[in-house]
Amino acid sequence: MTTNHQDDQESDVTSGATVWLTGLPSAGKTTIAYELAGRLRAEGRRVEVLDGDEIREFISAGLGFSREDRHTNVQRIGFVAELLARNGVTVLVPVIAPYADSRDAVRKRHEANGTPYLEIHVATPVEVCSVRDVKGLYAKQAAGELTGLTGVDDPYEEPETPDLRIESQNQTVQESAAAVHALLTERGLL
C-alpha cells in the first residue's frame, strides 16, 4: 500500500494564527511580540514576528506615510501573515495599523480563508509612549523635525472591540506576553 506524501505533509501541519498587536509608537508592541515568540518557540511552536520596521525596509520600501500608503503597507503585511498562519505558523504582527478599515480588511481576509486572527490593542497612553520614545520619534515631532506621528499629529483609530486590550504601563512585558499566550490557549490556538 502506498500513501500520498502530500497527505502526510498536510496532516503534520498544525493550525496557525495571526496575532496583530496594534497601538501607538513605543507602546510596547514589538517588545511583547518578541517575548511571546521566545516563549512559544521554547514550547516547540512555529513562530514568526513580522516587525513593521523590517517590512517597511524589505516589502514596503518606497511607501510613505500617507493614508493610502499606510493602508497598502497593512494589506501587504496582512497577506503575508495570513499566508504563514494558514500554513501552521503563529504569526505575531507588532504593527501600528492606525486605521480601523485597514485592520478590518486584514481580519476579513483571514476570515475568508478560515484562518484564525486575533487583534490585540496595546493601549499604552501617548504620555507613556512619549516618555519611552524608543526611536526618538516623539522628540523629533516635538522639535518640529517630524510630522505625521501616529497618535500625535496623525490619526490613530483605537480598536473598539479588540480580542484583548493590554495596558503595558501597568504590567511587565512578561505579564503582557502571558496575557496573549492565555488568549491563544483559551481560543484553542496552542
Coordinates of N, CA and C in Angstrom, one line a residue:
M1 N 0.8 -1.2 0.0 CA 0.0 0.0 0.0 C 0.9 1.2 0.0
T2 N 0.6 2.2 -0.9 CA 1.3 3.4 -0.9 C 0.5 4.5 -0.3
T3 N 1.2 5.5 0.3 CA 0.5 6.6 0.9 C 0.9 7.8 0.1
N4 N 0.0 8.7 0.1 CA 0.2 10.0 -0.6 C 1.1 10.9 0.3
H5 N 2.3 11.2 -0.2 CA 3.2 12.0 0.6 C 2.6 13.4 0.9
Q6 N 1.9 14.0 0.0 CA 1.3 15.3 0.2 C 0.3 15.2 1.4
D7 N -0.5 14.1 1.5 CA -1.5 14.0 2.5 C -0.8 13.9 3.9
D8 N 0.4 13.2 3.9 CA 1.1 13.0 5.1 C 1.6 14.4 5.6
Q9 N 2.1 15.2 4.6 CA 2.6 16.5 5.0 C 1.5 17.4 5.5
E10 N 0.4 17.4 4.9 CA -0.7 18.2 5.3 C -1.2 17.8 6.7
S11 N -1.2 16.6 7.0 CA -1.7 16.1 8.4 C -0.7 16.5 9.5
D12 N 0.6 16.8 9.1 CA 1.6 17.3 10.1 C 1.5 18.8 10.4
V13 N 0.8 19.5 9.6 CA 0.7 21.0 9.8 C -0.3 21.2 10.9
T14 N 0.2 22.0 11.9 CA -0.7 22.4 13.0 C -1.3 23.7 12.6
S15 N -2.4 24.0 13.3 CA -3.1 25.3 12.9 C -2.3 26.5 13.4
G16 N -2.2 27.5 12.5 CA -1.5 28.7 12.9 C -2.6 29.8 13.2
A17 N -2.1 31.0 13.4 CA -2.9 32.1 13.7 C -2.1 33.4 13.5
T18 N -2.8 34.4 13.2 CA -2.2 35.8 13.2 C -2.6 36.5 14.5
V19 N -1.6 37.1 15.1 CA -1.9 37.9 16.3 C -1.4 39.3 16.0
W20 N -2.3 40.2 15.7 CA -1.9 41.6 15.4 C -1.9 42.4 16.6
L21 N -0.7 43.0 16.9 CA -0.6 43.9 18.1 C -0.6 45.3 17.6
T22 N -1.7 46.0 17.8 CA -1.8 47.4 17.3 C -1.7 48.4 18.5
G23 N -1.2 49.5 18.3 CA -1.0 50.5 19.3 C -0.1 51.6 18.8
L24 N 0.1 52.6 19.6 CA 0.9 53.8 19.3 C 2.4 53.4 19.2
P25 N 3.2 54.3 18.6 CA 4.6 54.1 18.6 C 5.1 54.1 20.0
S26 N 6.0 53.1 20.3 CA 6.6 53.0 21.7 C 5.6 52.4 22.7
A27 N 4.5 51.8 22.3 CA 3.5 51.3 23.2 C 4.0 50.0 23.8
G28 N 4.9 49.3 23.1 CA 5.4 48.0 23.7 C 5.1 46.8 22.8
K29 N 4.5 47.1 21.6 CA 4.0 46.0 20.7 C 5.2 45.0 20.4
T30 N 6.3 45.6 19.9 CA 7.4 44.7 19.4 C 8.0 44.0 20.6
T31 N 8.2 44.6 21.7 CA 8.8 44.0 22.9 C 7.9 42.8 23.3
I32 N 6.6 43.0 23.4 CA 5.7 42.0 23.8 C 5.7 40.8 22.8
A33 N 5.7 41.2 21.5 CA 5.8 40.1 20.4 C 7.0 39.2 20.6
Y34 N 8.2 39.9 20.7 CA 9.4 39.1 20.8 C 9.4 38.2 22.1
E35 N 8.9 38.8 23.2 CA 8.8 38.0 24.4 C 7.9 36.8 24.2
L36 N 6.8 37.0 23.6 CA 5.8 35.9 23.4 C 6.5 34.9 22.4
A37 N 7.1 35.4 21.4 CA 7.8 34.5 20.4 C 8.8 33.6 21.0
G38 N 9.6 34.1 22.0 CA 10.5 33.3 22.7 C 9.8 32.2 23.5
R39 N 8.8 32.5 24.1 CA 8.0 31.6 24.9 C 7.4 30.5 24.0
L40 N 6.8 30.9 22.9 CA 6.2 29.9 22.0 C 7.3 29.0 21.4
R41 N 8.4 29.5 21.0 CA 9.5 28.7 20.4 C 10.0 27.7 21.5
A42 N 10.1 28.1 22.7 CA 10.5 27.2 23.8 C 9.5 26.1 24.0
E43 N 8.3 26.3 23.6 CA 7.2 25.3 23.6 C 7.2 24.4 22.4
G44 N 8.1 24.7 21.4 CA 8.2 23.9 20.2 C 7.3 24.4 19.1
R45 N 6.7 25.6 19.2 CA 5.8 26.2 18.2 C 6.6 26.9 17.1
R46 N 5.9 26.8 15.9 CA 6.5 27.6 14.8 C 6.0 29.0 14.8
V47 N 6.9 30.0 14.9 CA 6.5 31.4 15.2 C 7.3 32.3 14.3
E48 N 6.7 33.3 13.8 CA 7.4 34.4 13.0 C 6.9 35.7 13.6
V49 N 7.8 36.7 13.7 CA 7.4 38.0 14.0 C 7.6 38.9 12.8
L50 N 6.5 39.5 12.3 CA 6.6 40.4 11.2 C 6.7 41.8 11.7
D51 N 7.9 42.2 12.0 CA 8.2 43.5 12.5 C 8.0 44.6 11.5
G52 N 7.2 45.6 11.9 CA 6.8 46.7 11.0 C 8.0 47.4 10.3
D53 N 9.1 47.6 11.1 CA 10.2 48.3 10.5 C 10.9 47.5 9.4
E54 N 11.0 46.2 9.7 CA 11.6 45.3 8.7 C 10.8 45.2 7.5
I55 N 9.5 45.1 7.6 CA 8.5 45.0 6.5 C 8.7 46.3 5.6
R56 N 8.8 47.4 6.3 CA 8.9 48.7 5.5 C 10.2 48.7 4.7
E57 N 11.2 48.1 5.3 CA 12.5 48.1 4.6 C 12.5 47.1 3.4
F58 N 11.9 46.0 3.6 CA 12.1 44.9 2.6 C 10.9 44.7 1.7
I59 N 9.7 44.8 2.2 CA 8.5 44.5 1.4 C 7.7 45.8 1.0
S60 N 7.8 46.8 1.8 CA 7.1 48.0 1.5 C 8.0 49.2 1.3
A61 N 9.2 48.9 0.8 CA 10.2 50.0 0.5 C 9.5 50.9 -0.5
G62 N 9.7 52.2 -0.3 CA 9.1 53.2 -1.3 C 7.8 53.7 -0.9
L63 N 7.1 53.1 0.1 CA 5.9 53.6 0.6 C 6.1 54.7 1.6
G64 N 5.3 55.7 1.6 CA 5.4 56.8 2.6 C 4.5 56.5 3.7
F65 N 4.0 57.6 4.3 CA 3.1 57.5 5.4 C 1.7 58.2 5.2
S66 N 1.4 58.4 3.9 CA 0.0 58.9 3.6 C -1.0 57.8 4.1
R67 N -2.2 58.2 4.1 CA -3.3 57.2 4.5 C -3.3 56.0 3.5
E68 N -3.2 56.3 2.2 CA -3.1 55.3 1.2 C -1.9 54.3 1.3
D69 N -0.8 54.9 1.6 CA 0.5 54.1 1.7 C 0.4 53.3 3.0
R70 N -0.1 53.8 4.0 CA -0.3 53.1 5.3 C -1.2 51.9 5.1
H71 N -2.3 52.1 4.3 CA -3.3 51.1 4.0 C -2.6 50.0 3.2
T72 N -1.8 50.4 2.2 CA -1.1 49.4 1.3 C -0.2 48.6 2.2
N73 N 0.6 49.2 3.0 CA 1.5 48.5 3.9 C 0.8 47.5 4.8
V74 N -0.3 47.9 5.4 CA -1.0 47.0 6.3 C -1.6 45.8 5.5
Q75 N -2.1 46.0 4.3 CA -2.6 44.9 3.5 C -1.5 44.0 3.1
R76 N -0.3 44.5 2.7 CA 0.8 43.6 2.4 C 1.2 42.7 3.6
I77 N 1.3 43.4 4.7 CA 1.6 42.6 5.9 C 0.5 41.6 6.2
G78 N -0.7 42.0 6.1 CA -1.8 41.1 6.3 C -1.8 39.9 5.4
F79 N -1.4 40.1 4.2 CA -1.4 39.0 3.2 C -0.3 38.0 3.6
V80 N 0.9 38.5 3.9 CA 2.0 37.6 4.3 C 1.6 36.9 5.6
A81 N 1.0 37.6 6.6 CA 0.7 37.0 7.8 C -0.3 35.8 7.6
E82 N -1.4 36.1 6.8 CA -2.4 35.1 6.6 C -1.8 33.9 5.9
L83 N -0.9 34.1 4.9 CA -0.2 33.0 4.2 C 0.5 32.1 5.2
L84 N 1.3 32.7 6.0 CA 2.1 32.0 7.0 C 1.2 31.3 8.0
A85 N 0.2 32.0 8.5 CA -0.7 31.4 9.5 C -1.5 30.2 9.0
R86 N -2.0 30.3 7.7 CA -2.7 29.2 7.2 C -1.8 28.0 6.9
N87 N -0.5 28.2 7.0 CA 0.4 27.1 6.9 C 1.1 26.7 8.2
G88 N 0.3 26.9 9.3 CA 0.7 26.4 10.6 C 1.6 27.2 11.4
V89 N 1.9 28.5 11.0 CA 2.8 29.3 11.8 C 1.9 30.3 12.7
T90 N 2.4 30.5 13.9 CA 1.8 31.5 14.7 C 2.5 32.8 14.3
V91 N 1.8 33.8 13.8 CA 2.4 35.0 13.3 C 2.1 36.1 14.2
L92 N 3.1 36.8 14.7 CA 3.0 37.9 15.6 C 3.3 39.2 14.8
V93 N 2.4 40.1 14.8 CA 2.5 41.3 13.9 C 2.4 42.5 14.8
P94 N 3.5 43.0 15.3 CA 3.5 44.3 16.1 C 3.6 45.5 15.1
V95 N 2.5 45.9 14.6 CA 2.4 47.0 13.6 C 1.3 47.9 14.0
I96 N 1.6 49.2 14.0 CA 0.6 50.2 14.4 C -0.7 50.0 13.7
A97 N -0.8 50.0 12.4 CA -2.0 49.9 11.6 C -3.0 50.9 12.2
P98 N -2.8 52.2 11.9 CA -3.6 53.2 12.6 C -5.1 53.3 12.2
Y99 N -5.5 52.7 11.1 CA -6.8 52.9 10.6 C -7.7 51.6 10.8
A100 N -8.9 51.8 11.3 CA -9.7 50.6 11.6 C -10.1 49.9 10.3
D101 N -10.4 50.6 9.2 CA -10.8 50.0 8.0 C -9.7 49.1 7.4
S102 N -8.4 49.5 7.6 CA -7.3 48.7 7.2 C -7.2 47.4 8.0
R103 N -7.3 47.5 9.3 CA -7.3 46.3 10.2 C -8.5 45.4 9.9
D104 N -9.7 46.0 9.6 CA -10.8 45.2 9.3 C -10.7 44.4 8.0
A105 N -10.0 45.0 7.0 CA -9.8 44.3 5.8 C -8.9 43.1 6.0
V106 N -7.9 43.3 6.8 CA -7.0 42.1 7.1 C -7.8 41.0 7.9
R107 N -8.6 41.4 8.8 CA -9.4 40.4 9.5 C -10.3 39.7 8.5
K108 N -10.9 40.4 7.6 CA -11.8 39.8 6.6 C -11.1 38.8 5.7
R109 N -9.9 39.2 5.3 CA -9.1 38.2 4.5 C -8.8 36.9 5.3
H110 N -8.5 37.1 6.6 CA -8.3 35.9 7.4 C -9.6 35.0 7.5
E111 N -10.7 35.7 7.8 CA -12.0 35.0 7.9 C -12.3 34.3 6.6
A112 N -12.1 35.0 5.5 CA -12.5 34.4 4.2 C -11.7 33.1 3.9
N113 N -10.5 33.0 4.5 CA -9.7 31.8 4.3 C -9.7 30.8 5.5
G114 N -10.6 31.2 6.5 CA -10.7 30.3 7.7 C -9.5 30.3 8.5
T115 N -8.7 31.4 8.5 CA -7.5 31.5 9.3 C -7.8 32.3 10.6
P116 N -7.4 31.7 11.7 CA -7.6 32.5 13.0 C -6.9 33.8 13.0
Y117 N -7.5 34.8 13.6 CA -7.0 36.2 13.6 C -7.4 36.8 15.0
L118 N -6.4 37.3 15.7 CA -6.6 38.0 16.9 C -6.1 39.4 16.9
E119 N -6.9 40.3 17.3 CA -6.4 41.7 17.4 C -6.2 42.1 18.8
I120 N -4.9 42.5 19.1 CA -4.5 42.9 20.5 C -4.3 44.4 20.5
H121 N -4.9 45.1 21.3 CA -4.7 46.5 21.4 C -3.7 46.8 22.6
V122 N -2.5 47.2 22.3 CA -1.6 47.6 23.3 C -1.9 49.0 23.6
A123 N -2.7 49.3 24.6 CA -3.4 50.5 24.8 C -2.6 51.4 25.7
T124 N -1.3 51.6 25.5 CA -0.5 52.4 26.3 C -0.8 53.9 25.9
P125 N -1.0 54.8 26.9 CA -1.3 56.2 26.7 C -0.1 56.9 26.0
V126 N -0.5 57.9 25.2 CA 0.5 58.6 24.4 C 1.6 59.3 25.4
E127 N 1.1 59.7 26.6 CA 2.0 60.3 27.6 C 3.1 59.3 28.0
V128 N 2.8 58.0 28.1 CA 3.7 57.0 28.5 C 4.6 56.7 27.3
C129 N 4.0 56.6 26.1 CA 4.8 56.3 24.9 C 5.8 57.4 24.6
S130 N 5.5 58.6 24.8 CA 6.4 59.7 24.6 C 7.6 59.7 25.5
V131 N 7.4 59.2 26.7 CA 8.5 59.1 27.7 C 9.4 57.9 27.3
R132 N 8.8 56.8 26.9 CA 9.6 55.7 26.4 C 10.4 56.0 25.1
D133 N 9.7 56.6 24.2 CA 10.2 57.2 22.9 C 11.4 56.3 22.4
V134 N 11.1 55.0 22.2 CA 12.2 54.1 21.8 C 13.0 54.5 20.6
K135 N 12.3 55.1 19.6 CA 13.0 55.5 18.4 C 13.3 57.0 18.3
G136 N 13.0 57.8 19.3 CA 13.2 59.2 19.3 C 12.2 60.0 18.4
L137 N 11.1 59.3 18.1 CA 10.1 59.9 17.2 C 9.3 61.1 17.9
Y138 N 9.0 60.9 19.2 CA 8.2 61.9 19.9 C 9.1 63.2 20.1
A139 N 10.4 63.0 20.3 CA 11.3 64.1 20.5 C 11.5 64.8 19.2
K140 N 11.6 64.1 18.1 CA 11.7 64.7 16.8 C 10.4 65.5 16.4
Q141 N 9.3 64.9 16.8 CA 8.0 65.6 16.5 C 7.9 66.9 17.3
A142 N 8.3 66.8 18.6 CA 8.2 68.0 19.5 C 9.2 69.1 19.0
A143 N 10.3 68.7 18.4 CA 11.3 69.7 17.9 C 10.9 70.2 16.5
G144 N 9.8 69.7 16.0 CA 9.4 70.2 14.6 C 10.2 69.5 13.5
E145 N 10.9 68.4 13.8 CA 11.7 67.7 12.8 C 10.9 66.6 12.1
L146 N 9.7 66.3 12.6 CA 8.9 65.2 12.1 C 7.4 65.6 12.2
T147 N 6.7 65.3 11.1 CA 5.2 65.5 11.1 C 4.6 64.1 10.8
G148 N 3.3 64.0 11.1 CA 2.6 62.8 10.8 C 2.8 61.6 11.8
L149 N 3.1 62.0 13.0 CA 3.4 61.0 14.0 C 2.0 60.4 14.5
T150 N 1.8 59.1 14.4 CA 0.6 58.5 14.7 C 0.2 58.7 16.2
G151 N -1.0 59.2 16.4 CA -1.4 59.5 17.8 C -1.1 60.9 18.3
V152 N -0.3 61.6 17.5 CA 0.1 63.0 18.0 C -0.5 64.0 17.0
D153 N 0.1 64.0 15.7 CA -0.5 64.9 14.7 C -1.0 64.1 13.5
D154 N -1.2 62.8 13.7 CA -1.8 61.9 12.6 C -2.7 61.0 13.4
P155 N -3.8 60.6 12.8 CA -4.8 59.8 13.5 C -4.3 58.4 13.9
Y156 N -4.9 58.0 15.0 CA -4.9 56.6 15.4 C -6.3 56.2 15.9
E157 N -6.9 55.3 15.1 CA -8.2 54.8 15.5 C -8.1 53.6 16.3
E158 N -8.4 53.8 17.6 CA -8.3 52.6 18.6 C -9.3 51.6 18.2
P159 N -8.9 50.3 18.3 CA -9.9 49.2 18.1 C -11.1 49.3 19.1
E160 N -12.3 49.2 18.6 CA -13.5 49.3 19.5 C -13.7 48.0 20.3
T161 N -13.4 46.9 19.6 CA -13.7 45.6 20.2 C -12.5 44.6 20.0
P162 N -11.3 44.9 20.5 CA -10.2 44.0 20.3 C -10.4 42.7 21.0
D163 N -9.7 41.7 20.6 CA -9.8 40.4 21.3 C -9.2 40.5 22.7
L164 N -8.2 41.4 22.8 CA -7.6 41.7 24.1 C -7.0 43.1 24.1
R165 N -7.2 43.7 25.3 CA -6.6 45.1 25.5 C -5.5 44.9 26.6
I166 N -4.3 45.4 26.3 CA -3.2 45.4 27.2 C -2.8 46.8 27.6
E167 N -2.7 47.1 28.8 CA -2.2 48.4 29.3 C -0.8 48.1 29.8
S168 N 0.2 48.2 28.9 CA 1.5 47.8 29.2 C 2.2 48.6 30.3
Q169 N 1.7 49.8 30.5 CA 2.2 50.6 31.6 C 1.9 50.1 33.0
N170 N 1.0 49.2 33.1 CA 0.5 48.6 34.3 C 1.0 47.2 34.6
Q171 N 1.8 46.6 33.7 CA 2.3 45.3 33.9 C 3.7 45.1 33.2
T172 N 4.3 44.0 33.6 CA 5.6 43.7 33.0 C 5.4 43.2 31.6
V173 N 6.5 43.2 30.8 CA 6.5 42.6 29.5 C 6.1 41.1 29.5
Q174 N 6.6 40.4 30.5 CA 6.3 39.0 30.7 C 4.8 38.8 31.0
E175 N 4.2 39.7 31.8 CA 2.8 39.6 32.1 C 2.0 39.9 30.8
S176 N 2.4 40.9 30.1 CA 1.7 41.2 28.8 C 1.7 40.0 27.9
A177 N 2.9 39.4 27.7 CA 3.1 38.2 26.8 C 2.2 37.1 27.3
A178 N 2.2 36.9 28.6 CA 1.4 35.8 29.2 C -0.1 36.0 29.0
A179 N -0.5 37.2 29.0 CA -1.9 37.5 28.7 C -2.3 37.1 27.3
V180 N -1.4 37.4 26.3 CA -1.7 37.0 24.9 C -1.6 35.5 24.8
H181 N -0.6 34.8 25.5 CA -0.5 33.4 25.5 C -1.8 32.8 26.0
A182 N -2.3 33.3 27.1 CA -3.5 32.8 27.7 C -4.7 32.9 26.7
L183 N -4.8 34.0 26.0 CA -5.8 34.1 25.0 C -5.7 33.1 23.9
L184 N -4.5 32.9 23.4 CA -4.3 31.9 22.4 C -4.7 30.5 22.9
T185 N -4.4 30.2 24.1 CA -4.7 28.9 24.7 C -6.3 28.8 24.8
E186 N -6.9 29.9 25.4 CA -8.3 29.9 25.5 C -9.1 29.7 24.2
R187 N -8.5 30.2 23.1 CA -9.2 30.1 21.8 C -8.8 28.8 21.1
G188 N -8.0 28.0 21.8 CA -7.7 26.7 21.2 C -6.6 26.8 20.1
L189 N -5.8 27.8 20.1 CA -4.8 28.1 19.1 C -3.4 27.6 19.5
L190 N -3.3 27.1 20.7 CA -2.0 26.5 21.1 C -2.2 25.0 21.5

